[in-house]
Short mmCIF file of C-alpha atoms and ligand atoms in Angstrom, two decimals:
data_model
loop_
_atom_site.label_atom_id
_atom_site.label_comp_id
_atom_site.label_asym_id
_atom_site.label_seq_id
_atom_site.Cartn_x
_atom_site.Cartn_y
_atom_site.Cartn_z
CA UNK O 1 21.83 14.83 1.38
CA UNK O 2 25.25 13.68 0.01
CA UNK O 3 25.65 10.30 -1.46
CA UNK O 4 27.61 8.40 -4.03
CA UNK O 5 25.26 7.46 -6.85
CA UNK O 6 27.44 4.61 -8.18
CA UNK O 7 27.94 3.23 -4.77
CA UNK O 8 24.22 3.05 -4.03
CA UNK O 9 23.47 1.69 -7.29
CA UNK O 10 26.28 -1.14 -6.79
CA UNK O 11 24.81 -2.00 -3.35
CA UNK O 12 21.12 -2.10 -4.75
CA UNK O 13 22.47 -4.34 -7.63
CA UNK O 14 23.99 -6.70 -5.22
CA UNK O 15 20.97 -6.83 -3.01
CA UNK O 16 18.80 -7.56 -5.98
CA UNK O 17 21.15 -10.38 -7.00
CA UNK O 18 21.07 -11.85 -3.60
CA UNK O 19 17.24 -11.83 -3.57
CA UNK O 20 17.25 -13.92 -6.70
CA UNK O 21 17.57 -16.97 -4.37
CA UNK O 22 13.78 -16.45 -3.55
CA UNK O 23 12.60 -16.47 -7.18
CA UNK O 24 9.97 -19.07 -7.54
CA UNK O 25 9.01 -19.06 -3.91
CA UNK O 26 5.38 -18.51 -2.89
CA UNK O 27 2.26 -18.35 -5.05
CA UNK O 28 0.60 -15.29 -6.70
CA UNK O 29 -2.90 -14.31 -5.36
CA UNK O 30 -5.54 -16.54 -7.00
CA UNK O 31 -8.63 -15.27 -5.35
CA UNK O 32 -8.68 -12.41 -7.60
CA UNK O 33 -8.48 -14.23 -11.02
CA UNK O 34 -7.19 -11.48 -12.94
CA UNK O 35 -4.16 -11.28 -10.80
CA UNK O 36 -3.04 -14.58 -12.23
CA UNK O 37 -2.95 -12.93 -15.63
CA UNK O 38 0.57 -11.81 -15.18
CA UNK O 39 3.93 -13.46 -15.20
CA UNK O 40 4.62 -14.62 -11.50
CA UNK O 41 8.29 -13.84 -11.91
CA UNK O 42 7.97 -10.27 -12.88
CA UNK O 43 10.18 -8.11 -10.77
CA UNK O 44 10.73 -4.36 -10.33
CA UNK O 45 12.42 -2.30 -7.69
CA UNK O 46 12.60 1.51 -7.13
CA UNK O 47 14.21 3.70 -4.33
CA UNK O 48 13.28 7.35 -4.62
CA UNK O 49 15.18 9.75 -2.25
CA UNK O 50 13.50 12.61 -0.44
CA UNK O 51 15.56 14.89 -2.99
CA UNK O 52 13.48 13.10 -5.87
CA UNK O 53 16.42 11.07 -7.33
CA UNK O 54 15.28 7.70 -8.56
CA UNK O 55 16.97 4.29 -8.76
CA UNK O 56 15.02 1.87 -10.71
CA UNK O 57 15.86 -1.69 -11.54
CA UNK O 58 14.03 -4.52 -13.43
CA UNK O 59 10.77 -4.16 -15.28
CA UNK O 60 10.54 -0.47 -14.37
CA UNK O 61 7.91 0.09 -17.02
CA UNK O 62 5.51 -2.71 -15.72
CA UNK O 63 2.04 -1.59 -14.50
CA UNK O 64 0.32 -3.37 -11.68
CA UNK O 65 -2.76 -2.76 -9.39
CA UNK O 66 -1.70 -1.39 -6.15
CA UNK O 67 -4.28 -3.41 -4.16
CA UNK O 68 -3.97 -2.98 -0.31
CA UNK O 69 -1.47 -0.28 -0.65
CA UNK O 70 -4.48 1.82 -1.65
CA UNK O 71 -5.20 1.53 2.25
CA UNK O 72 -2.67 4.28 2.80
CA UNK O 73 -4.41 6.56 0.29
CA UNK O 74 -7.91 5.77 1.62
CA UNK O 75 -6.74 6.53 5.24
CA UNK O 76 -4.96 9.82 4.13
CA UNK O 77 -8.06 11.12 2.58
CA UNK O 78 -10.35 10.03 5.36
CA UNK O 79 -8.07 11.86 7.74
CA UNK O 80 -8.11 14.99 5.52
CA UNK O 81 -11.94 14.97 5.27
CA UNK O 82 -12.61 14.08 8.82
CA UNK O 83 -11.42 14.91 12.29
CA UNK O 84 -8.59 12.18 13.04
CA UNK O 85 -10.44 11.42 16.26
CA UNK O 86 -13.69 10.92 14.32
CA UNK O 87 -11.77 8.38 12.20
CA UNK O 88 -10.23 6.49 15.03
CA UNK O 89 -13.55 6.19 16.74
CA UNK O 90 -14.50 3.94 13.82
CA UNK O 91 -11.23 2.06 13.38
CA UNK O 92 -8.71 1.18 15.87
CA UNK O 93 -5.00 1.42 15.72
CA UNK O 94 -3.85 -1.92 17.00
CA UNK O 95 -2.22 -4.76 15.04
CA UNK O 96 -4.09 -8.10 14.63
CA UNK O 97 -3.06 -11.64 14.39
CA UNK O 98 -5.84 -12.57 12.00
CA UNK O 99 -5.79 -12.67 8.13
CA UNK O 100 -6.31 -9.42 6.13
CA UNK O 101 -9.99 -10.22 5.11
CA UNK O 102 -10.91 -11.69 8.60
CA UNK O 103 -14.29 -10.57 10.08
CA UNK O 104 -12.96 -11.46 13.65
CA UNK O 105 -10.97 -8.25 14.25
CA UNK O 106 -14.27 -6.34 14.12
CA UNK O 107 -15.51 -5.54 17.68
CA UNK O 108 -17.09 -1.90 18.18
CA UNK O 109 -14.62 -1.01 15.53
CA UNK O 110 -12.34 -2.70 12.99
CA UNK O 111 -8.76 -3.36 14.46
CA UNK O 112 -6.87 -0.97 12.33
CA UNK O 113 -7.14 0.92 8.97
CA UNK O 114 -4.73 -1.62 7.08
CA UNK O 115 -7.13 -4.50 7.23
CA UNK O 116 -9.84 -4.88 4.78
CA UNK O 117 -12.48 -4.06 7.44
CA UNK O 118 -10.61 -1.01 8.47
CA UNK O 119 -10.11 0.16 4.93
CA UNK O 120 -13.71 -0.44 3.98
CA UNK O 121 -14.50 1.78 6.96
CA UNK O 122 -12.12 4.61 6.08
CA UNK O 123 -13.48 4.42 2.48
CA UNK O 124 -16.82 5.04 4.02
CA UNK O 125 -15.62 8.32 5.31
CA UNK O 126 -14.33 9.85 2.19
CA UNK O 127 -16.49 12.79 0.87
CA UNK O 128 -17.95 13.36 -2.40
CA UNK O 129 -21.37 13.93 -4.18
CA UNK O 130 -21.31 10.25 -5.32
CA UNK O 131 -19.07 7.43 -5.98
CA UNK O 132 -17.76 8.88 -9.19
CA UNK O 133 -16.63 12.13 -7.58
CA UNK O 134 -15.08 10.17 -4.56
CA UNK O 135 -13.11 7.81 -6.87
CA UNK O 136 -11.97 10.72 -8.85
CA UNK O 137 -10.67 12.27 -5.66
CA UNK O 138 -8.78 9.10 -4.79
CA UNK O 139 -7.35 8.55 -8.19
CA UNK O 140 -6.15 12.24 -8.47
CA UNK O 141 -4.60 12.06 -5.11
CA UNK O 142 -2.64 8.93 -6.14
CA UNK O 143 -1.67 10.58 -9.46
CA UNK O 144 -0.28 13.42 -7.53
CA UNK O 145 1.56 11.76 -4.58
CA UNK O 146 3.17 9.09 -6.98
CA UNK O 147 3.69 11.59 -9.83
CA UNK O 148 2.47 8.71 -11.83
CA UNK O 149 -0.03 10.79 -14.04
CA UNK O 150 -1.11 7.72 -16.12
CA UNK O 151 -2.40 6.11 -13.04
CA UNK O 152 -5.98 4.74 -13.93
CA UNK O 153 -8.59 2.29 -12.84
CA UNK O 154 -7.46 -1.32 -14.13
CA UNK O 155 -11.01 -2.19 -15.31
CA UNK O 156 -10.16 -5.88 -15.64
CA UNK O 157 -8.77 -6.29 -12.05
CA UNK O 158 -11.87 -4.28 -10.77
CA UNK O 159 -14.46 -6.33 -12.56
CA UNK O 160 -12.65 -9.59 -11.53
CA UNK O 161 -12.70 -8.70 -7.70
CA UNK O 162 -16.08 -7.46 -7.95
CA UNK O 163 -17.09 -10.98 -9.10
CA UNK O 164 -15.29 -12.75 -6.38
CA UNK O 165 -15.66 -10.47 -3.41
CA UNK O 166 -18.14 -12.31 -1.23
CA UNK O 167 -15.90 -11.88 1.88
CA UNK O 168 -15.50 -8.15 1.53
CA UNK O 169 -19.14 -7.95 0.86
CA UNK O 170 -19.87 -9.66 4.04
CA UNK O 171 -17.34 -7.40 6.04
CA UNK O 172 -19.24 -4.33 4.41
CA UNK O 173 -22.73 -5.49 5.52
CA UNK O 174 -21.33 -6.56 8.92
CA UNK O 175 -19.79 -3.05 9.47
CA UNK O 176 -23.10 -1.46 8.49
CA UNK O 177 -25.13 -3.80 10.79
CA UNK O 178 -22.80 -2.55 13.63
CA UNK O 179 -23.47 1.05 12.82
CA UNK O 180 -19.82 1.55 12.14
CA UNK O 181 -20.87 3.33 8.98
CA UNK O 182 -24.52 4.24 7.78
CA UNK O 183 -23.56 4.51 4.08
CA UNK O 184 -24.73 1.92 1.49
CA UNK O 185 -22.49 -1.21 2.04
CA UNK O 186 -22.55 -1.87 -1.92
CA UNK O 187 -21.45 1.66 -2.77
CA UNK O 188 -18.64 1.62 -0.06
CA UNK O 189 -17.35 -1.91 -1.25
CA UNK O 190 -17.46 -0.69 -4.89
CA UNK O 191 -15.17 2.41 -4.11
CA UNK O 192 -12.77 0.22 -1.88
CA UNK O 193 -12.32 -2.09 -4.62
CA UNK O 194 -11.85 0.59 -7.17
CA UNK O 195 -9.05 2.02 -5.05
CA UNK O 196 -7.43 -1.45 -4.81
CA UNK O 197 -7.58 -1.59 -8.76
CA UNK O 198 -5.51 1.81 -9.22
CA UNK O 199 -2.60 1.13 -11.51
CA UNK O 200 1.09 2.21 -10.68
CA UNK O 201 4.44 1.72 -12.03
CA UNK O 202 7.45 1.02 -9.46
CA UNK O 203 8.55 4.48 -9.30
CA UNK O 204 5.44 5.92 -8.71
CA UNK O 205 4.94 3.81 -5.69
CA UNK O 206 8.37 4.57 -4.41
CA UNK O 207 7.72 8.26 -5.01
CA UNK O 208 4.56 7.89 -2.74
CA UNK O 209 6.94 6.32 -0.15
CA UNK O 210 9.22 9.25 -0.55
CA UNK O 211 6.63 12.05 -0.12
CA UNK O 212 5.82 10.38 3.29
CA UNK O 213 9.58 10.08 4.02
CA UNK O 214 9.64 13.76 3.21
CA UNK O 215 6.99 14.82 5.88
CA UNK O 216 4.36 14.82 3.34
CA UNK O 217 6.08 17.39 0.91
CA UNK O 218 6.42 16.56 -3.01
CA UNK O 219 9.96 15.54 -3.57
CA UNK O 220 10.32 17.53 -6.68
CA UNK O 221 8.49 20.94 -6.31
CA UNK O 222 8.24 20.68 -2.52
CA UNK O 223 4.30 21.22 -2.42
CA UNK O 224 2.75 20.15 0.71
CA UNK O 225 0.77 17.04 -0.26
CA UNK O 226 0.04 15.43 3.14
CA UNK O 227 -0.06 17.37 6.47
CA UNK O 228 2.67 16.39 8.74
CA UNK O 229 0.26 15.35 11.49
CA UNK O 230 -1.31 12.80 8.74
CA UNK O 231 2.20 11.38 7.75
CA UNK O 232 2.86 10.54 11.48
CA UNK O 233 -0.33 8.51 11.69
CA UNK O 234 0.12 6.78 8.43
CA UNK O 235 3.87 5.99 8.83
CA UNK O 236 3.41 4.70 12.35
CA UNK O 237 0.47 2.48 11.29
CA UNK O 238 2.55 1.02 8.44
CA UNK O 239 5.05 0.25 10.96
CA UNK O 240 2.61 -1.73 13.38
CA UNK O 241 0.02 -2.99 10.87
CA UNK O 242 1.33 -2.64 7.32
CA UNK O 243 2.18 -6.23 6.57
CA UNK O 244 -0.80 -7.78 8.33
CA UNK O 245 -0.32 -10.51 10.78
CA UNK O 246 3.27 -10.62 9.92
CA UNK O 247 3.86 -6.94 10.93
CA UNK O 248 5.77 -7.47 14.22
CA UNK O 249 8.13 -9.90 12.74
CA UNK O 250 8.64 -7.83 9.65
CA UNK O 251 9.52 -4.85 11.62
CA UNK O 252 11.93 -6.73 13.74
CA UNK O 253 13.64 -8.20 10.82
CA UNK O 254 13.46 -5.37 8.37
CA UNK O 255 12.87 -2.21 10.46
CA UNK O 256 11.35 -0.16 7.56
CA UNK O 257 7.60 0.93 7.87
CA UNK O 258 5.98 -0.65 4.93
CA UNK O 259 2.60 -1.67 3.35
CA UNK O 260 1.96 -4.63 1.18
CA UNK O 261 -0.78 -5.50 -1.51
CA UNK O 262 -1.80 -8.88 -2.87
CA UNK O 263 -0.53 -7.95 -6.49
CA UNK O 264 2.84 -8.57 -4.99
CA UNK O 265 3.87 -5.00 -4.30
CA UNK O 266 5.37 -3.35 -1.16
CA UNK O 267 6.13 0.29 -0.39
CA UNK O 268 8.47 1.29 2.47
CA UNK O 269 9.13 4.51 4.09
CA UNK O 270 12.64 5.48 5.68
CA UNK O 271 11.76 8.80 7.27
CA UNK O 272 13.97 11.78 6.05
CA UNK O 273 15.81 9.37 3.61
CA UNK O 274 13.73 7.64 0.87
CA UNK O 275 10.76 5.65 -0.17
CA UNK O 276 11.13 2.17 -1.82
CA UNK O 277 8.95 -0.18 -3.58
CA UNK O 278 9.25 -3.61 -5.06
CA UNK O 279 6.79 -5.74 -7.19
CA UNK O 280 7.14 -9.47 -7.18
CA UNK O 281 3.89 -11.26 -7.51
CA UNK O 282 4.64 -14.61 -5.64
CA UNK O 283 3.17 -14.39 -1.86
CA UNK O 284 3.53 -15.93 1.33
CA UNK O 285 0.63 -17.32 3.39
CA UNK O 286 0.08 -13.94 4.95
CA UNK O 287 -0.22 -12.21 1.51
CA UNK O 288 3.06 -10.47 1.40
CA UNK O 289 5.59 -10.73 -1.51
CA UNK O 290 8.09 -13.18 -0.68
CA UNK O 291 11.07 -11.84 -2.81
CA UNK O 292 9.89 -8.53 -1.94
CA UNK O 293 10.22 -8.94 1.76
CA UNK O 294 13.44 -10.68 1.55
CA UNK O 295 14.87 -8.03 -0.73
CA UNK O 296 13.75 -5.18 1.80
CA UNK O 297 15.59 -7.04 4.52
CA UNK O 298 18.80 -7.28 2.58
CA UNK O 299 18.57 -3.61 1.51
CA UNK O 300 17.85 -2.62 5.08
CA UNK O 301 20.95 -4.40 6.16
CA UNK O 302 23.26 -3.58 3.36
CA UNK O 303 22.30 0.21 2.88
CA UNK O 304 21.63 0.76 6.69
CA UNK O 305 18.08 1.76 6.31
CA UNK O 306 16.65 -0.06 9.39
CA UNK O 307 14.99 2.95 11.27
CA UNK O 308 15.88 1.35 14.72
CA UNK O 309 19.68 0.97 14.43
O1 LIG C 401 -9.87 -6.54 -0.60
C1 LIG C 401 -8.90 -7.36 -1.02
O2 LIG C 401 -9.01 -8.54 -0.79
C2 LIG C 401 -7.85 -6.97 -2.14
N1 LIG C 401 -8.63 -5.88 -3.07
C3 LIG C 401 -6.68 -6.36 -1.46
C4 LIG C 401 -6.22 -7.08 -0.46
C5 LIG C 401 -4.72 -7.03 -0.36
O3 LIG C 401 -3.98 -6.40 -1.13
C6 LIG C 401 -4.14 -7.59 0.93
N2 LIG C 401 -2.62 -7.57 0.78
N3 LIG C 401 -1.78 -8.18 1.04
#
């Protein structure tokens, strides 16, 4: 891939400058108290090409919990451990207009793997002798796909969410009551919340996006990290369901398959080109980063990254 590094840097700098109009808009998530313990106006952005070149801006050393972006990791591992048809018997693939932690989109299965009910279900399908081994697999996989070896469990975030997770507890027990899974709901919930509490820096998140943009191959050493058939599922689900009840609007306006988390992070995948990630903790009502969404929209237009045009 040929490009002029200086020109890309200039376009990205300009886009970030334009996104400053959105500073101060929205509120950080407060239902996980520890997420309030950060500066709401923190900002970091990274774009990593499928060749492994990184363009980083803002507080590139800042570390945050990936929250719902872990739903990508849970899905990849569930699809690796199980036959994809078996996974999709337990979760659907359709978007929902309900909020991410709603019990409504649970019929004979959860609507899709990127709402809480769906991710709690995919988490229940991850193999391991016990939760420690399962979490070790999740964390190791994130360290590999992000190439961020310092990634770890953020204990304070995990403890904070465990104390306030009544809604997810209800979801886990409801799923079990419907035989969507048979495992112990408290254990599944613990593993789900641990995966949400995994730490990343911004380049790590963009690197995960770049691996997905690179058909599952590591951008540095070209190791196969995710089979292409799984990449296809994950990226298409990011496009249709990655931004919760805002997914349709976002896809139309931004045109980049993306996944958000309530810490204020968003990861995007431009197949064959790059992964990109933003961190900006103030959220809109749907739980998506306000400045992050707007920045992706500007970048998509200014750098021609919309996958549809
Ligand atoms: O389960 C939860 O509520 C959080 N650990 C993750 C939710 C989340 O990130 C939704 N994202 N926008």
